[in-house]
Amino acid sequence: MKLPIAIQLYSVRDDMEKDFVGTIKKVKELGYEGVEFAGLFGRTGVEVKAICDEIGIVPVSAHVPYYDMLENPEAVLQDYRDMGCKYVVVPYLTEECRPGTEGWSATVEGIGKIGAAAKAMGLQLLYHNHDFEFLKIDGEYALDILYNTISADLLKTELDTCWVNVGGEEPAAYVEKYSGRAPIVHLKDFAGQKGNGPLYKLIGIEEDESAQNENTFEFRPVGYGCQDWKKILASAEKAGAGWVVVEQDDPSMGKAPIECAEMSINYLKTL
């Protein structure tokens, strides 16, 4: 592994809520060099920077709700600038503003505005995809339309390799497609049949679980699913990534979230 490894703290969100400082210390002890935040749990950016400095871990980036940034970007982004984050990320789009809806055009415009505000504050905006951005509009993926519409200086990629796969593309090739525009690559593994299971249950969308079977989709620690990590990591390096970030939306294999995080980093250390 040539690239430094961070963890998206959403993976251990319950631990973060119970023990913010202790959880960051734990992921540092496991070998993670950086963290990507998903909420500050009532702390200011200045406070979080002091915590990270004391622990000796890099606050690489943060997932920040789209509507929060759109409403008042300067005020919302100030905390992340204070933290020393280099990147802020649009993490997810609610249904009314996704591709294929009347709100999509306004979403693209809004992301561009946030990107300009972030740039003015010395931050770089990224977009973290799921699979719904692989809807084709006039023969082109909505995700590609987003990146073709907004200039690279205002918006770069945070390609989630699980969702790229679920969306129907080969993750390594898609990462390389955005060479020079892919500063962070999300490492997310999965098992089971794509589309067979509660993919979005954890982000507020209830799905029917009655048909689950041995092929049910589930998130896995990195190295314990079906992804070709040697190929993906080689592509991340070729694309010029500065960080890879482990994310596991939901624990599996009978393990606690922090145990899954340990399994992921231990696997990556073997490469």
C-alpha positions as a LaTeX table, in Angstrom:
\begin{tabular}{lrrr}
\hline
Residue & $x$ (\AA) & $y$ (\AA) & $z$ (\AA) \\
\hline
Met1 & 0.00 & 0.00 & 0.00 \\
Lys2 & 1.51 & 3.27 & $-1.16$ \\
Leu3 & $-1.52$ & 5.41 & $-0.41$ \\
Pro4 & $-2.38$ & 6.58 & 3.13 \\
Ile5 & $-5.55$ & 5.03 & 4.53 \\
Ala6 & $-8.32$ & 6.92 & 6.30 \\
Ile7 & $-11.69$ & 5.78 & 7.62 \\
Gln8 & $-15.09$ & 7.36 & 7.11 \\
Leu9 & $-16.28$ & 7.71 & 10.71 \\
Tyr10 & $-19.86$ & 7.00 & 9.65 \\
Ser11 & $-18.67$ & 3.39 & 9.75 \\
Val12 & $-18.39$ & 3.67 & 13.56 \\
Arg13 & $-21.04$ & 6.33 & 14.12 \\
Asp14 & $-22.56$ & 4.77 & 17.23 \\
Asp15 & $-19.12$ & 4.57 & 18.83 \\
Met16 & $-18.49$ & 8.20 & 17.85 \\
Glu17 & $-21.69$ & 9.31 & 19.53 \\
Lys18 & $-20.79$ & 7.46 & 22.73 \\
Asp19 & $-17.08$ & 8.31 & 22.86 \\
Phe20 & $-15.96$ & 10.82 & 20.23 \\
Val21 & $-12.34$ & 11.17 & 21.34 \\
Gly22 & $-11.88$ & 7.52 & 22.33 \\
Thr23 & $-13.15$ & 6.27 & 18.97 \\
Ile24 & $-10.77$ & 8.50 & 17.02 \\
Lys25 & $-7.93$ & 7.27 & 19.24 \\
Lys26 & $-8.97$ & 3.68 & 18.55 \\
Val27 & $-8.93$ & 4.02 & 14.76 \\
Lys28 & $-5.51$ & 5.65 & 15.04 \\
Glu29 & $-4.31$ & 2.67 & 17.09 \\
Leu30 & $-5.65$ & 0.32 & 14.41 \\
Gly31 & $-3.38$ & 1.99 & 11.88 \\
Tyr32 & $-5.58$ & 4.54 & 10.13 \\
Glu33 & $-3.64$ & 7.68 & 9.28 \\
Gly34 & $-6.64$ & 9.89 & 8.62 \\
Val35 & $-10.32$ & 10.32 & 9.29 \\
Glu36 & $-13.26$ & 11.53 & 7.25 \\
Phe37 & $-16.00$ & 13.01 & 9.41 \\
Ala38 & $-19.75$ & 12.56 & 9.16 \\
Gly39 & $-20.95$ & 15.00 & 11.80 \\
Leu40 & $-19.10$ & 16.74 & 14.61 \\
Phe41 & $-21.47$ & 15.71 & 17.40 \\
Gly42 & $-21.82$ & 19.22 & 18.81 \\
Arg43 & $-18.14$ & 20.16 & 18.66 \\
Thr44 & $-16.64$ & 23.11 & 16.84 \\
Gly45 & $-14.04$ & 22.80 & 14.13 \\
Val46 & $-11.42$ & 24.35 & 16.42 \\
Glu47 & $-12.16$ & 21.75 & 19.10 \\
Val48 & $-11.97$ & 18.87 & 16.60 \\
Lys49 & $-8.67$ & 20.12 & 15.19 \\
Ala50 & $-7.17$ & 20.15 & 18.68 \\
Ile51 & $-8.39$ & 16.58 & 19.25 \\
Cys52 & $-6.92$ & 15.34 & 15.97 \\
Asp53 & $-3.64$ & 17.15 & 16.59 \\
Glu54 & $-3.30$ & 15.57 & 20.02 \\
Ile55 & $-4.08$ & 12.09 & 18.70 \\
Gly56 & $-1.84$ & 12.54 & 15.66 \\
Ile57 & $-4.40$ & 11.79 & 12.97 \\
Val58 & $-5.24$ & 13.81 & 9.84 \\
Pro59 & $-8.74$ & 15.28 & 9.44 \\
Val60 & $-8.74$ & 14.65 & 5.71 \\
Ser61 & $-12.31$ & 15.48 & 4.78 \\
Ala62 & $-15.92$ & 15.61 & 5.89 \\
His63 & $-19.29$ & 14.55 & 4.56 \\
Val64 & $-21.63$ & 17.52 & 4.95 \\
Pro65 & $-25.35$ & 17.41 & 4.06 \\
Tyr66 & $-26.09$ & 19.00 & 0.70 \\
Tyr67 & $-28.95$ & 21.20 & 1.88 \\
Asp68 & $-26.92$ & 22.50 & 4.83 \\
Met69 & $-24.14$ & 23.64 & 2.53 \\
Leu70 & $-26.56$ & 25.05 & $-0.01$ \\
Glu71 & $-28.43$ & 27.17 & 2.52 \\
Asn72 & $-25.43$ & 28.88 & 4.08 \\
Pro73 & $-22.16$ & 27.55 & 2.66 \\
Glu74 & $-19.78$ & 30.02 & 4.28 \\
Ala75 & $-21.15$ & 29.50 & 7.79 \\
Val76 & $-21.38$ & 25.71 & 7.46 \\
Leu77 & $-17.96$ & 25.27 & 5.86 \\
Gln78 & $-16.15$ & 27.43 & 8.41 \\
Asp79 & $-15.97$ & 24.57 & 10.91 \\
Tyr80 & $-14.29$ & 22.33 & 8.36 \\
Arg81 & $-11.78$ & 25.00 & 7.41 \\
Asp82 & $-11.05$ & 25.48 & 11.12 \\
Met83 & $-10.49$ & 21.72 & 11.42 \\
Gly84 & $-7.88$ & 21.78 & 8.72 \\
Cys85 & $-9.87$ & 19.63 & 6.30 \\
Lys86 & $-8.74$ & 19.92 & 2.71 \\
Tyr87 & $-11.95$ & 18.45 & 1.30 \\
Val88 & $-15.68$ & 18.71 & 1.95 \\
Val89 & $-18.02$ & 16.26 & 0.33 \\
Val90 & $-21.63$ & 16.13 & $-0.86$ \\
Pro91 & $-22.40$ & 12.70 & 0.63 \\
Tyr92 & $-25.91$ & 11.86 & $-0.57$ \\
Leu93 & $-28.93$ & 13.25 & $-2.38$ \\
Thr94 & $-32.45$ & 12.80 & $-1.11$ \\
Glu95 & $-34.97$ & 11.50 & $-3.62$ \\
Glu96 & $-36.46$ & 14.82 & $-4.74$ \\
Cys97 & $-33.16$ & 16.15 & $-6.07$ \\
Arg98 & $-31.72$ & 13.05 & $-7.73$ \\
Pro99 & $-31.24$ & 12.34 & $-11.43$ \\
Gly100 & $-34.54$ & 11.60 & $-13.13$ \\
Thr101 & $-36.50$ & 14.10 & $-11.03$ \\
Glu102 & $-37.52$ & 17.67 & $-11.70$ \\
Gly103 & $-35.04$ & 18.77 & $-9.06$ \\
Trp104 & $-31.94$ & 17.38 & $-10.77$ \\
Ser105 & $-31.06$ & 20.49 & $-12.80$ \\
Ala106 & $-31.31$ & 22.65 & $-9.68$ \\
Thr107 & $-29.10$ & 20.14 & $-7.85$ \\
Val108 & $-26.34$ & 20.42 & $-10.44$ \\
Glu109 & $-26.57$ & 24.21 & $-10.22$ \\
Gly110 & $-26.54$ & 24.08 & $-6.42$ \\
Ile111 & $-23.47$ & 21.83 & $-6.28$ \\
Gly112 & $-21.68$ & 24.27 & $-8.56$ \\
Lys113 & $-22.51$ & 27.15 & $-6.21$ \\
Ile114 & $-21.26$ & 25.18 & $-3.19$ \\
Gly115 & $-18.08$ & 24.32 & $-5.08$ \\
Ala116 & $-17.42$ & 28.00 & $-5.77$ \\
Ala117 & $-18.04$ & 28.93 & $-2.12$ \\
Ala118 & $-15.73$ & 26.14 & $-0.95$ \\
Lys119 & $-12.98$ & 27.23 & $-3.34$ \\
Ala120 & $-13.21$ & 30.81 & $-2.06$ \\
Met121 & $-12.59$ & 29.45 & 1.46 \\
Gly122 & $-9.61$ & 27.34 & 0.41 \\
Leu123 & $-11.54$ & 24.05 & 0.41 \\
Gln124 & $-12.15$ & 21.57 & $-2.39$ \\
Leu125 & $-15.65$ & 20.16 & $-2.93$ \\
Leu126 & $-16.03$ & 16.47 & $-3.80$ \\
Tyr127 & $-19.09$ & 14.40 & $-4.69$ \\
His128 & $-19.66$ & 10.96 & $-3.16$ \\
Asn129 & $-21.81$ & 8.80 & $-5.42$ \\
His130 & $-24.25$ & 6.01 & $-4.81$ \\
Asp131 & $-25.75$ & 3.90 & $-7.60$ \\
Phe132 & $-28.65$ & 6.18 & $-8.56$ \\
Glu133 & $-26.29$ & 8.55 & $-10.38$ \\
Phe134 & $-25.77$ & 5.79 & $-12.94$ \\
Leu135 & $-29.15$ & 6.59 & $-14.43$ \\
Lys136 & $-28.62$ & 7.49 & $-18.08$ \\
Ile137 & $-29.93$ & 10.79 & $-19.39$ \\
Asp138 & $-29.76$ & 11.05 & $-23.19$ \\
Gly139 & $-27.33$ & 8.14 & $-23.20$ \\
Glu140 & $-24.97$ & 9.56 & $-20.57$ \\
Tyr141 & $-24.67$ & 8.71 & $-16.89$ \\
Ala142 & $-25.98$ & 11.46 & $-14.64$ \\
Leu143 & $-22.74$ & 11.22 & $-12.66$ \\
Asp144 & $-20.72$ & 12.01 & $-15.79$ \\
Ile145 & $-23.10$ & 14.84 & $-16.64$ \\
Leu146 & $-22.47$ & 16.32 & $-13.19$ \\
Tyr147 & $-18.69$ & 16.25 & $-13.69$ \\
Asn148 & $-18.91$ & 17.45 & $-17.29$ \\
Thr149 & $-21.13$ & 20.38 & $-16.28$ \\
Ile150 & $-19.15$ & 21.63 & $-13.28$ \\
Ser151 & $-15.50$ & 22.48 & $-13.82$ \\
Ala152 & $-12.84$ & 20.34 & $-12.19$ \\
Asp153 & $-11.56$ & 23.22 & $-10.06$ \\
Leu154 & $-14.98$ & 23.46 & $-8.38$ \\
Leu155 & $-15.84$ & 19.77 & $-8.13$ \\
Lys156 & $-13.73$ & 16.64 & $-7.95$ \\
Thr157 & $-14.69$ & 13.02 & $-7.38$ \\
Glu158 & $-14.94$ & 10.81 & $-4.35$ \\
Leu159 & $-15.82$ & 7.64 & $-6.18$ \\
Asp160 & $-17.37$ & 4.97 & $-3.98$ \\
Thr161 & $-16.14$ & 1.72 & $-5.46$ \\
Cys162 & $-19.02$ & $-0.37$ & $-4.11$ \\
Trp163 & $-21.70$ & 1.87 & $-5.59$ \\
Val164 & $-19.82$ & 2.13 & $-8.90$ \\
Asn165 & $-19.95$ & $-1.67$ & $-9.07$ \\
Val166 & $-23.61$ & $-1.81$ & $-8.09$ \\
Gly167 & $-24.29$ & 0.89 & $-10.68$ \\
Gly168 & $-23.00$ & $-1.41$ & $-13.39$ \\
Glu169 & $-19.44$ & $-0.21$ & $-13.99$ \\
Glu170 & $-16.06$ & $-1.77$ & $-13.27$ \\
Pro171 & $-14.65$ & 0.20 & $-10.32$ \\
Ala172 & $-10.97$ & 0.25 & $-11.30$ \\
Ala173 & $-11.68$ & 1.44 & $-14.83$ \\
Tyr174 & $-14.09$ & 4.10 & $-13.60$ \\
Val175 & $-11.56$ & 5.45 & $-11.11$ \\
Glu176 & $-8.96$ & 5.69 & $-13.86$ \\
Lys177 & $-11.48$ & 7.49 & $-16.05$ \\
Tyr178 & $-11.27$ & 10.40 & $-13.61$ \\
Ser179 & $-7.48$ & 10.48 & $-13.37$ \\
Gly180 & $-6.34$ & 13.83 & $-12.06$ \\
Arg181 & $-9.76$ & 14.46 & $-10.58$ \\
Ala182 & $-9.88$ & 11.68 & $-7.97$ \\
Pro183 & $-8.11$ & 12.87 & $-4.80$ \\
Ile184 & $-10.02$ & 10.44 & $-2.55$ \\
Val185 & $-11.28$ & 6.97 & $-3.44$ \\
His186 & $-13.75$ & 5.18 & $-1.17$ \\
Leu187 & $-12.95$ & 1.55 & $-0.45$ \\
Lys188 & $-16.16$ & $-0.35$ & 0.21 \\
Asp189 & $-16.64$ & $-4.08$ & $-0.13$ \\
Phe190 & $-19.82$ & $-6.14$ & $-0.42$ \\
Ala191 & $-21.11$ & $-9.65$ & $-0.89$ \\
Gly192 & $-24.28$ & $-11.12$ & $-2.28$ \\
Gln193 & $-26.28$ & $-10.25$ & $-5.33$ \\
Lys194 & $-26.44$ & $-6.60$ & $-6.33$ \\
Gly195 & $-29.93$ & $-5.24$ & $-5.86$ \\
Asn196 & $-31.02$ & $-8.15$ & $-3.63$ \\
Gly197 & $-31.40$ & $-6.68$ & $-0.17$ \\
Pro198 & $-31.89$ & $-3.53$ & 1.90 \\
Leu199 & $-29.24$ & $-1.35$ & 0.24 \\
Tyr200 & $-30.56$ & 1.94 & 1.57 \\
Lys201 & $-32.16$ & 0.94 & 4.86 \\
Leu202 & $-29.46$ & 2.65 & 6.88 \\
Ile203 & $-29.91$ & 5.98 & 5.15 \\
Gly204 & $-33.59$ & 6.30 & 5.84 \\
Ile205 & $-35.24$ & 4.30 & 3.07 \\
Glu206 & $-37.11$ & 1.24 & 4.27 \\
Glu207 & $-37.11$ & $-1.77$ & 1.95 \\
Asp208 & $-38.84$ & $-5.13$ & 2.02 \\
Glu209 & $-36.61$ & $-7.67$ & 3.75 \\
Ser210 & $-38.99$ & $-10.61$ & 3.39 \\
Ala211 & $-37.20$ & $-12.01$ & 0.33 \\
Gln212 & $-33.71$ & $-12.08$ & 1.83 \\
Asn213 & $-31.67$ & $-15.24$ & 1.26 \\
Glu214 & $-28.06$ & $-16.37$ & 1.07 \\
Asn215 & $-27.49$ & $-14.04$ & $-1.88$ \\
Thr216 & $-28.76$ & $-10.99$ & $-0.03$ \\
Phe217 & $-26.57$ & $-7.93$ & $-0.53$ \\
Glu218 & $-24.53$ & $-6.89$ & 2.49 \\
Phe219 & $-21.61$ & $-4.59$ & 3.16 \\
Arg220 & $-18.38$ & $-6.30$ & 4.17 \\
Pro221 & $-14.99$ & $-5.33$ & 5.59 \\
Val222 & $-12.50$ & $-4.56$ & 2.83 \\
Gly223 & $-11.05$ & $-7.82$ & 1.56 \\
Tyr224 & $-14.00$ & $-9.95$ & 2.69 \\
Gly225 & $-16.31$ & $-9.37$ & $-0.25$ \\
Cys226 & $-16.18$ & $-9.58$ & $-4.02$ \\
Gln227 & $-14.16$ & $-6.49$ & $-4.97$ \\
Asp228 & $-10.78$ & $-6.80$ & $-6.73$ \\
Trp229 & $-8.75$ & $-4.61$ & $-4.38$ \\
Lys230 & $-5.33$ & $-5.03$ & $-5.98$ \\
Lys231 & $-6.77$ & $-3.77$ & $-9.25$ \\
Ile232 & $-8.76$ & $-0.96$ & $-7.64$ \\
Leu233 & $-5.81$ & 0.27 & $-5.57$ \\
Ala234 & $-3.51$ & 0.21 & $-8.57$ \\
Ser235 & $-6.06$ & 2.32 & $-10.43$ \\
Ala236 & $-6.34$ & 4.75 & $-7.52$ \\
Glu237 & $-2.58$ & 5.27 & $-7.66$ \\
Lys238 & $-2.65$ & 5.73 & $-11.44$ \\
Ala239 & $-5.50$ & 8.24 & $-11.07$ \\
Gly240 & $-3.39$ & 10.35 & $-8.71$ \\
Ala241 & $-5.39$ & 9.76 & $-5.53$ \\
Gly242 & $-3.92$ & 11.20 & $-2.35$ \\
Trp243 & $-6.00$ & 9.11 & 0.04 \\
Val244 & $-8.12$ & 5.99 & 0.15 \\
Val245 & $-10.95$ & 5.93 & 2.68 \\
Val246 & $-12.50$ & 2.78 & 4.14 \\
Glu247 & $-16.27$ & 2.92 & 4.58 \\
Gln248 & $-18.67$ & 0.21 & 5.71 \\
Asp249 & $-22.24$ & 1.45 & 6.01 \\
Asp250 & $-23.35$ & $-1.45$ & 8.19 \\
Pro251 & $-21.38$ & $-4.10$ & 10.13 \\
Ser252 & $-21.66$ & $-7.72$ & 9.06 \\
Met253 & $-20.27$ & $-11.21$ & 9.63 \\
Gly254 & $-21.37$ & $-11.00$ & 13.26 \\
Lys255 & $-18.79$ & $-8.32$ & 14.00 \\
Ala256 & $-19.11$ & $-4.94$ & 15.71 \\
Pro257 & $-18.39$ & $-1.83$ & 13.60 \\
Ile258 & $-14.96$ & $-1.26$ & 15.15 \\
Glu259 & $-14.08$ & $-4.93$ & 14.56 \\
Cys260 & $-15.02$ & $-4.52$ & 10.89 \\
Ala261 & $-12.81$ & $-1.43$ & 10.74 \\
Glu262 & $-9.94$ & $-3.48$ & 12.17 \\
Met263 & $-10.50$ & $-6.28$ & 9.65 \\
Ser264 & $-10.39$ & $-3.77$ & 6.78 \\
Ile265 & $-7.15$ & $-2.09$ & 7.83 \\
Asn266 & $-5.49$ & $-5.43$ & 8.63 \\
Tyr267 & $-6.34$ & $-6.70$ & 5.15 \\
Leu268 & $-5.03$ & $-3.55$ & 3.50 \\
Lys269 & $-1.77$ & $-3.87$ & 5.43 \\
Thr270 & $-1.17$ & $-7.21$ & 3.68 \\
Leu271 & $-1.17$ & $-5.63$ & 0.22 \\
\hline
\end{tabular}
